[in-house]
Amino acid sequence: MDSHDHDQGSSWQVMNMVIRELLKGQDSATRLQALLQLKETLPPENYSGPAKDLLVEVLGSFSRAISVLGTETTAEALLGHANLPSFDEQKSESSMKIRPPRRSGYRRRSHPYTCRTVYAKDIEDGYTWRKYGQKIIYGTTHQRSYFRCTHKFDRECQATRQVQKTEDASMFAITYMGEHTCMDATKSAAAPCIISFKTAGDTANTQREAPLFSAPLLPSMKLECDEEVLSGHSPRSASSEFLVFPDLSDLKGSAPAALFAGGASDQYDVTSSINQSPTSCLDMEFDPETFIFDDMLDFGGIN
DNA sequence: TGTATTTGACCCTA
DNA sequence: TAGGGTCAAATACA
């Protein structure tokens, strides 16, 4: 009873947050539209800057709203669909196609989990991963490996990651999806959005248990907004963020080991966890080298 | 013998 | 239908 009431209360709280962010986004978009209508009459310096600011506000509002919805349980709670058939089930029921029983537990990636990509020379990240697949990705030279958290079943940890060598094979592009819940019991005091690593002296095996230290993101770490995806070609999203750092082994001891940047590797998973810090989630940073506001603002059809 | 990895098949999305 | 993500049997390893 109490827990149900608590769940319902938190759901409404989340719903309010989402609505608030969406309303803010709508307001910013409305102002941006008005500004766009005045584009021809305003000098560039009075147009470009405010337009960019408004666009950032819009994107930020949507990002935060999506972040709030960025967990499956939250989404289910909000939609009240926890006991309803999934879309897949509805689809299979409606299609009336006779096919052998589906494999149990099969789920595709479209779930709204956090998705972040980092580059590193070492795939070590302090968590225990179990490899469950490997694929040759079209247009790439290196195979992509798929890992899930070792505690997927015993602690229902939904975290997964994809590891693929970069084109020059000098680094690994590691895409993390989902948040680790397996560590909750042991590091509840640790700040969210923190990734922890053991020291580099213990790197013989990729299997890792609890991290030895934790460290927050440092401002000095480079946060990029790049359109490059794991395949290293064919840009797909302008909302991807990457942290690039040379070698995890350089980060041992007191050096910061956190490497996540809130963001997404593709536009379908542009979610940042509600648990992430403002640094990684709320403060959207755009690299002017790759994020062309003027191009985006030139909607053409909107006048 | 238990656990992790490999790998081909299955299944979903665009 | 192609490409990509996941499953699960087979295999390897400690």
Tab-separated table of C-alpha atoms (C1' of nucleotides) in Angstrom:
chain	number	residue	atom	x	y	z
A	1	MET	CA	0.000	0.000	0.000
A	2	ASP	CA	2.523	2.529	1.165
A	3	SER	CA	4.891	1.625	-1.573
A	4	HIS	CA	2.126	1.883	-4.106
A	5	ASP	CA	1.194	5.325	-2.845
A	6	HIS	CA	4.815	6.271	-2.861
A	7	ASP	CA	5.211	5.061	-6.434
A	8	GLN	CA	2.151	6.976	-7.488
A	9	GLY	CA	3.407	10.101	-5.767
A	10	SER	CA	6.810	9.920	-7.349
A	11	SER	CA	5.197	9.274	-10.703
A	12	TRP	CA	3.218	12.461	-10.423
A	13	GLN	CA	6.332	14.264	-9.377
A	14	VAL	CA	8.117	12.966	-12.440
A	15	MET	CA	5.143	13.824	-14.621
A	16	ASN	CA	5.192	17.367	-13.299
A	17	MET	CA	8.881	17.669	-14.069
A	18	VAL	CA	8.335	16.433	-17.597
A	19	ILE	CA	5.426	18.766	-18.195
A	20	ARG	CA	7.372	21.684	-16.787
A	21	GLU	CA	10.300	20.998	-19.081
A	22	LEU	CA	8.067	20.529	-22.099
A	23	LEU	CA	6.280	23.792	-21.400
A	24	LYS	CA	9.609	25.551	-21.115
A	25	GLY	CA	10.684	23.999	-24.373
A	26	GLN	CA	7.460	25.051	-26.029
A	27	ASP	CA	7.914	28.584	-24.781
A	28	SER	CA	11.463	28.734	-26.081
A	29	ALA	CA	10.394	27.280	-29.413
A	30	THR	CA	7.643	29.862	-29.709
A	31	ARG	CA	10.125	32.643	-29.077
A	32	LEU	CA	12.502	31.075	-31.561
A	33	GLN	CA	9.747	30.970	-34.147
A	34	ALA	CA	9.023	34.636	-33.567
A	35	LEU	CA	12.687	35.409	-33.915
A	36	LEU	CA	12.866	33.433	-37.151
A	37	GLN	CA	10.034	35.489	-38.548
A	38	LEU	CA	12.076	38.615	-37.880
A	39	LYS	CA	15.204	37.136	-39.389
A	40	GLU	CA	15.127	39.311	-42.495
A	41	THR	CA	14.631	42.528	-40.574
A	42	LEU	CA	17.211	42.003	-37.867
A	43	PRO	CA	20.950	42.556	-38.159
A	44	PRO	CA	22.834	39.253	-37.902
A	45	GLU	CA	24.351	40.075	-34.536
A	46	ASN	CA	20.912	40.639	-33.065
A	47	TYR	CA	19.577	37.466	-34.563
A	48	SER	CA	22.193	34.773	-34.451
A	49	GLY	CA	23.072	34.878	-30.777
A	50	PRO	CA	19.558	34.933	-29.351
A	51	ALA	CA	18.506	32.271	-31.823
A	52	LYS	CA	21.280	30.005	-30.671
A	53	ASP	CA	20.388	30.636	-27.051
A	54	LEU	CA	16.777	29.782	-27.699
A	55	LEU	CA	17.719	26.654	-29.577
A	56	VAL	CA	19.892	25.564	-26.691
A	57	GLU	CA	16.975	26.175	-24.363
A	58	VAL	CA	14.668	24.098	-26.512
A	59	LEU	CA	17.127	21.262	-26.812
A	60	GLY	CA	17.912	21.453	-23.136
A	61	SER	CA	14.257	21.250	-22.176
A	62	PHE	CA	13.668	18.239	-24.352
A	63	SER	CA	16.848	16.641	-23.114
A	64	ARG	CA	15.814	17.088	-19.509
A	65	ALA	CA	12.310	15.831	-20.176
A	66	ILE	CA	13.699	12.771	-21.887
A	67	SER	CA	16.144	12.323	-19.060
A	68	VAL	CA	13.335	12.239	-16.541
A	69	LEU	CA	11.683	9.575	-18.644
A	70	GLY	CA	14.948	7.832	-19.138
A	71	THR	CA	14.174	4.752	-17.137
A	72	GLU	CA	11.920	1.928	-18.121
A	73	THR	CA	10.308	1.713	-14.751
A	74	THR	CA	9.522	5.388	-14.739
A	75	ALA	CA	8.028	5.218	-18.184
A	76	GLU	CA	5.929	2.255	-17.211
A	77	ALA	CA	4.778	3.957	-14.067
A	78	LEU	CA	3.834	7.067	-15.965
A	79	LEU	CA	2.017	5.264	-18.683
A	80	GLY	CA	0.430	2.743	-16.399
A	81	HIS	CA	1.321	0.041	-18.862
A	82	ALA	CA	3.228	-2.196	-16.562
A	83	ASN	CA	0.580	-4.889	-16.755
A	84	LEU	CA	-0.404	-4.364	-20.334
A	85	PRO	CA	1.009	-6.302	-23.241
A	86	SER	CA	4.093	-4.799	-24.757
A	87	PHE	CA	4.024	-3.264	-28.169
A	88	ASP	CA	5.722	-6.359	-29.450
A	89	GLU	CA	3.131	-8.581	-27.892
A	90	GLN	CA	0.302	-6.485	-29.256
A	91	LYS	CA	1.926	-6.538	-32.638
A	92	SER	CA	2.368	-10.268	-32.661
A	93	GLU	CA	-1.172	-10.791	-31.498
A	94	SER	CA	-2.592	-8.579	-34.165
A	95	SER	CA	-0.499	-9.953	-36.950
A	96	MET	CA	-2.052	-13.429	-36.521
A	97	LYS	CA	1.080	-14.930	-37.994
A	98	ILE	CA	1.930	-18.409	-36.880
A	99	ARG	CA	5.522	-18.671	-35.896
A	100	PRO	CA	7.516	-20.709	-33.433
A	101	PRO	CA	7.602	-19.481	-29.853
A	102	ARG	CA	9.811	-16.473	-29.447
A	103	ARG	CA	12.901	-16.734	-27.379
A	104	SER	CA	12.152	-15.634	-23.902
A	105	GLY	CA	13.523	-12.327	-22.772
A	106	TYR	CA	14.411	-11.119	-26.209
A	107	ARG	CA	14.456	-7.348	-26.280
A	108	ARG	CA	15.694	-4.869	-28.802
A	109	ARG	CA	17.628	-1.743	-28.105
A	110	SER	CA	14.822	0.753	-28.489
A	111	HIS	CA	14.374	1.033	-24.750
A	112	PRO	CA	14.955	4.555	-23.448
A	113	TYR	CA	18.157	3.894	-21.657
A	114	THR	CA	21.009	6.251	-21.186
A	115	CYS	CA	23.476	6.006	-24.018
A	116	ARG	CA	26.979	7.429	-23.875
A	117	THR	CA	30.033	6.924	-25.970
A	118	VAL	CA	33.600	7.258	-24.796
A	119	TYR	CA	36.925	6.630	-26.407
A	120	ALA	CA	39.686	4.907	-24.534
A	121	LYS	CA	42.734	2.801	-25.110
A	122	ASP	CA	41.560	0.437	-22.460
A	123	ILE	CA	38.128	-1.088	-22.141
A	124	GLU	CA	38.523	-1.313	-18.391
A	125	ASP	CA	35.917	0.669	-16.549
A	126	GLY	CA	35.639	-0.903	-13.143
A	127	TYR	CA	32.517	-2.897	-13.784
A	128	THR	CA	32.143	-6.572	-14.503
A	129	TRP	CA	30.963	-7.266	-18.012
A	130	ARG	CA	30.020	-10.436	-19.769
A	131	LYS	CA	30.352	-10.666	-23.496
A	132	TYR	CA	27.220	-11.913	-25.180
A	133	GLY	CA	27.817	-11.192	-28.823
A	134	GLN	CA	30.090	-9.982	-31.543
A	135	LYS	CA	29.239	-8.597	-34.935
A	136	ILE	CA	30.874	-7.317	-38.050
A	137	ILE	CA	29.300	-3.955	-38.647
A	138	TYR	CA	28.663	-2.922	-42.183
A	139	GLY	CA	31.163	-0.328	-43.401
A	140	THR	CA	33.554	-0.769	-40.545
A	141	THR	CA	36.837	-2.594	-40.349
A	142	HIS	CA	36.533	-3.913	-36.838
A	143	GLN	CA	34.018	-6.101	-35.145
A	144	ARG	CA	31.733	-4.750	-32.483
A	145	SER	CA	31.497	-6.648	-29.246
A	146	TYR	CA	28.452	-6.638	-27.034
A	147	PHE	CA	28.658	-6.803	-23.282
A	148	ARG	CA	26.074	-6.896	-20.558
A	149	CYS	CA	26.591	-6.445	-16.875
A	150	THR	CA	27.525	-9.664	-15.135
A	151	HIS	CA	24.797	-8.914	-12.607
A	152	LYS	CA	22.033	-8.697	-15.180
A	153	PHE	CA	20.114	-11.548	-13.640
A	154	ASP	CA	21.165	-11.684	-10.018
A	155	ARG	CA	20.773	-7.939	-9.497
A	156	GLU	CA	18.667	-7.096	-12.511
A	157	CYS	CA	21.281	-4.677	-13.731
A	158	GLN	CA	20.306	-3.439	-17.176
A	159	ALA	CA	23.632	-1.891	-18.135
A	160	THR	CA	25.115	-2.946	-21.438
A	161	ARG	CA	27.949	-1.682	-23.534
A	162	GLN	CA	29.265	-2.025	-27.047
A	163	VAL	CA	32.974	-2.007	-27.708
A	164	GLN	CA	34.487	-1.398	-31.088
A	165	LYS	CA	37.940	-0.408	-32.177
A	166	THR	CA	38.270	2.897	-33.906
A	167	GLU	CA	39.212	2.993	-37.550
A	168	ASP	CA	42.915	3.286	-36.811
A	169	ALA	CA	42.623	0.624	-34.118
A	170	SER	CA	44.391	2.903	-31.675
A	171	MET	CA	41.452	3.238	-29.327
A	172	PHE	CA	38.186	1.657	-28.372
A	173	ALA	CA	34.876	3.321	-28.887
A	174	ILE	CA	32.770	2.195	-25.981
A	175	THR	CA	29.069	2.893	-25.980
A	176	TYR	CA	27.349	2.458	-22.655
A	177	MET	CA	23.617	1.923	-22.471
A	178	GLY	CA	21.615	1.788	-19.327
A	179	GLU	CA	22.629	2.540	-15.801
A	180	HIS	CA	24.295	0.161	-13.433
A	181	THR	CA	21.935	-0.801	-10.667
A	182	CYS	CA	24.109	-3.647	-9.475
A	183	MET	CA	26.245	-1.314	-7.406
A	184	ASP	CA	23.404	0.352	-5.536
A	185	ALA	CA	23.790	-1.725	-2.446
A	186	THR	CA	27.490	-1.140	-2.119
A	187	LYS	CA	28.057	2.380	-3.318
A	188	SER	CA	24.888	4.216	-2.662
A	189	ALA	CA	26.887	7.144	-1.410
A	190	ALA	CA	28.716	7.482	-4.638
A	191	ALA	CA	27.553	10.264	-6.817
A	192	PRO	CA	25.610	9.318	-9.882
A	193	CYS	CA	27.326	9.829	-13.176
A	194	ILE	CA	30.528	8.674	-11.627
A	195	ILE	CA	32.435	5.867	-13.188
A	196	SER	CA	35.037	4.211	-11.119
A	197	PHE	CA	38.050	2.159	-11.965
A	198	LYS	CA	40.521	-0.058	-10.332
A	199	THR	CA	44.127	0.819	-10.626
A	200	ALA	CA	45.826	0.063	-13.866
A	201	GLY	CA	48.062	-2.417	-12.168
A	202	ASP	CA	45.206	-4.810	-12.111
A	203	THR	CA	44.405	-4.942	-15.764
A	204	ALA	CA	45.256	-8.471	-16.715
A	205	ASN	CA	41.651	-9.482	-16.738
A	206	THR	CA	38.733	-7.519	-18.037
A	207	GLN	CA	36.534	-8.798	-15.285
A	208	ARG	CA	36.234	-6.352	-12.433
A	209	GLU	CA	34.289	-6.221	-9.282
A	210	ALA	CA	33.726	-3.178	-7.127
A	211	PRO	CA	35.766	-0.153	-8.085
A	212	LEU	CA	38.657	0.937	-5.983
A	213	PHE	CA	38.031	4.607	-6.281
A	214	SER	CA	35.600	7.064	-7.625
A	215	ALA	CA	36.106	10.433	-9.105
A	216	PRO	CA	33.846	13.007	-10.671
A	217	LEU	CA	34.263	14.508	-14.064
A	218	LEU	CA	36.912	17.154	-14.280
A	219	PRO	CA	36.239	20.309	-16.200
A	220	SER	CA	39.537	19.866	-17.916
A	221	MET	CA	38.429	16.686	-19.551
A	222	LYS	CA	37.444	17.354	-23.075
A	223	LEU	CA	33.796	17.210	-23.781
A	224	GLU	CA	33.055	17.072	-27.435
A	225	CYS	CA	29.936	17.183	-29.440
A	226	ASP	CA	30.835	15.208	-32.442
A	227	GLU	CA	28.775	13.709	-35.156
A	228	GLU	CA	31.018	10.743	-35.477
A	229	VAL	CA	29.536	7.483	-34.434
A	230	LEU	CA	31.172	4.217	-33.699
A	231	SER	CA	31.541	3.271	-37.289
A	232	GLY	CA	33.654	6.329	-37.775
A	233	HIS	CA	31.694	7.576	-40.736
A	234	SER	CA	28.327	8.752	-41.914
A	235	PRO	CA	27.259	11.223	-39.260
A	236	ARG	CA	23.858	10.477	-37.910
A	237	SER	CA	23.291	12.634	-34.941
A	238	ALA	CA	24.153	16.085	-33.770
A	239	SER	CA	23.453	15.256	-30.188
A	240	SER	CA	26.191	12.799	-29.514
A	241	GLU	CA	28.720	13.691	-26.909
A	242	PHE	CA	32.001	12.012	-26.366
A	243	LEU	CA	34.730	12.171	-23.885
A	244	VAL	CA	38.057	11.492	-25.399
A	245	PHE	CA	40.940	10.628	-23.238
A	246	PRO	CA	44.112	8.886	-24.040
A	247	ASP	CA	44.493	5.976	-21.759
A	248	LEU	CA	42.758	4.752	-18.693
A	249	SER	CA	45.997	3.549	-17.347
A	250	ASP	CA	47.097	7.150	-17.126
A	251	LEU	CA	44.261	7.820	-14.781
A	252	LYS	CA	45.266	5.566	-11.976
A	253	GLY	CA	45.764	6.700	-8.458
A	254	SER	CA	44.131	10.005	-7.751
A	255	ALA	CA	43.556	10.870	-11.324
A	256	PRO	CA	39.968	11.162	-12.352
A	257	ALA	CA	38.647	8.136	-14.002
A	258	ALA	CA	35.182	9.215	-14.856
A	259	LEU	CA	34.657	9.192	-18.529
A	260	PHE	CA	31.035	9.548	-19.223
A	261	ALA	CA	29.460	12.449	-20.864
A	262	GLY	CA	25.729	12.595	-20.957
A	263	GLY	CA	24.581	12.146	-24.461
A	264	ALA	CA	23.697	9.584	-26.995
A	265	SER	CA	25.317	7.689	-29.724
A	266	ASP	CA	22.337	7.928	-31.912
A	267	GLN	CA	19.284	9.956	-32.189
A	268	TYR	CA	16.971	7.191	-31.154
A	269	ASP	CA	18.493	6.867	-27.758
A	270	VAL	CA	19.032	10.460	-26.901
A	271	THR	CA	18.408	10.051	-23.252
A	272	SER	CA	20.300	11.101	-20.246
A	273	SER	CA	19.590	9.481	-16.983
A	274	ILE	CA	17.791	11.408	-14.317
A	275	ASN	CA	20.604	10.283	-12.124
A	276	GLN	CA	23.196	12.160	-14.006
A	277	SER	CA	24.818	15.259	-12.758
A	278	PRO	CA	24.121	18.671	-14.200
A	279	THR	CA	27.497	18.540	-15.807
A	280	SER	CA	26.604	15.611	-17.938
A	281	CYS	CA	22.944	16.172	-18.378
A	282	LEU	CA	21.691	19.671	-17.919
A	283	ASP	CA	24.572	21.674	-19.207
A	284	MET	CA	24.451	20.919	-22.845
A	285	GLU	CA	27.616	21.863	-24.552
A	286	PHE	CA	27.914	22.236	-28.256
A	287	ASP	CA	31.097	22.291	-30.152
A	288	PRO	CA	30.856	25.018	-32.748
A	289	GLU	CA	33.212	23.016	-34.902
A	290	THR	CA	30.611	20.367	-35.432
A	291	PHE	CA	27.339	21.839	-34.331
A	292	ILE	CA	26.243	24.374	-36.890
A	293	PHE	CA	23.464	26.441	-35.424
A	294	ASP	CA	22.921	28.591	-38.453
A	295	ASP	CA	22.400	25.548	-40.616
A	296	MET	CA	19.879	24.218	-38.211
A	297	LEU	CA	18.128	27.541	-37.895
A	298	ASP	CA	17.750	27.854	-41.604
A	299	PHE	CA	14.593	25.826	-41.711
A	300	GLY	CA	13.659	27.077	-45.102
A	301	GLY	CA	9.992	26.327	-44.811
A	302	ILE	CA	9.504	28.372	-41.672
A	303	ASN	CA	9.136	32.040	-42.378
B	1	DT	C1'	32.245	-28.605	-12.834
B	2	DG	C1'	31.024	-23.980	-13.060
B	3	DT	C1'	31.711	-19.872	-15.625
B	4	DA	C1'	33.031	-17.160	-19.623
B	5	DT	C1'	33.487	-16.754	-24.596
B	6	DT	C1'	32.404	-17.799	-29.344
B	7	DT	C1'	29.372	-17.914	-33.021
B	8	DG	C1'	25.444	-18.874	-35.933
B	9	DA	C1'	20.668	-18.091	-35.851
B	10	DC	C1'	16.867	-15.459	-34.606
B	11	DC	C1'	14.352	-11.265	-34.411
B	12	DC	C1'	13.427	-6.272	-34.719
B	13	DT	C1'	13.713	-1.687	-36.829
B	14	DA	C1'	14.226	1.470	-40.513
C	1	DT	C1'	15.094	-6.552	-47.040
C	2	DA	C1'	19.536	-5.092	-44.957
C	3	DG	C1'	21.729	-4.146	-40.961
C	4	DG	C1'	22.203	-4.521	-36.251
C	5	DG	C1'	21.104	-6.354	-31.378
C	6	DT	C1'	20.318	-10.461	-28.700
C	7	DC	C1'	19.828	-15.314	-27.701
C	8	DA	C1'	21.521	-19.702	-26.658
C	9	DA	C1'	24.052	-23.938	-27.860
C	10	DA	C1'	28.695	-25.266	-28.332
C	11	DT	C1'	33.135	-24.711	-26.828
C	12	DA	C1'	37.031	-23.155	-23.987
C	13	DC	C1'	39.022	-22.277	-19.738
C	14	DA	C1'	40.144	-22.140	-14.751
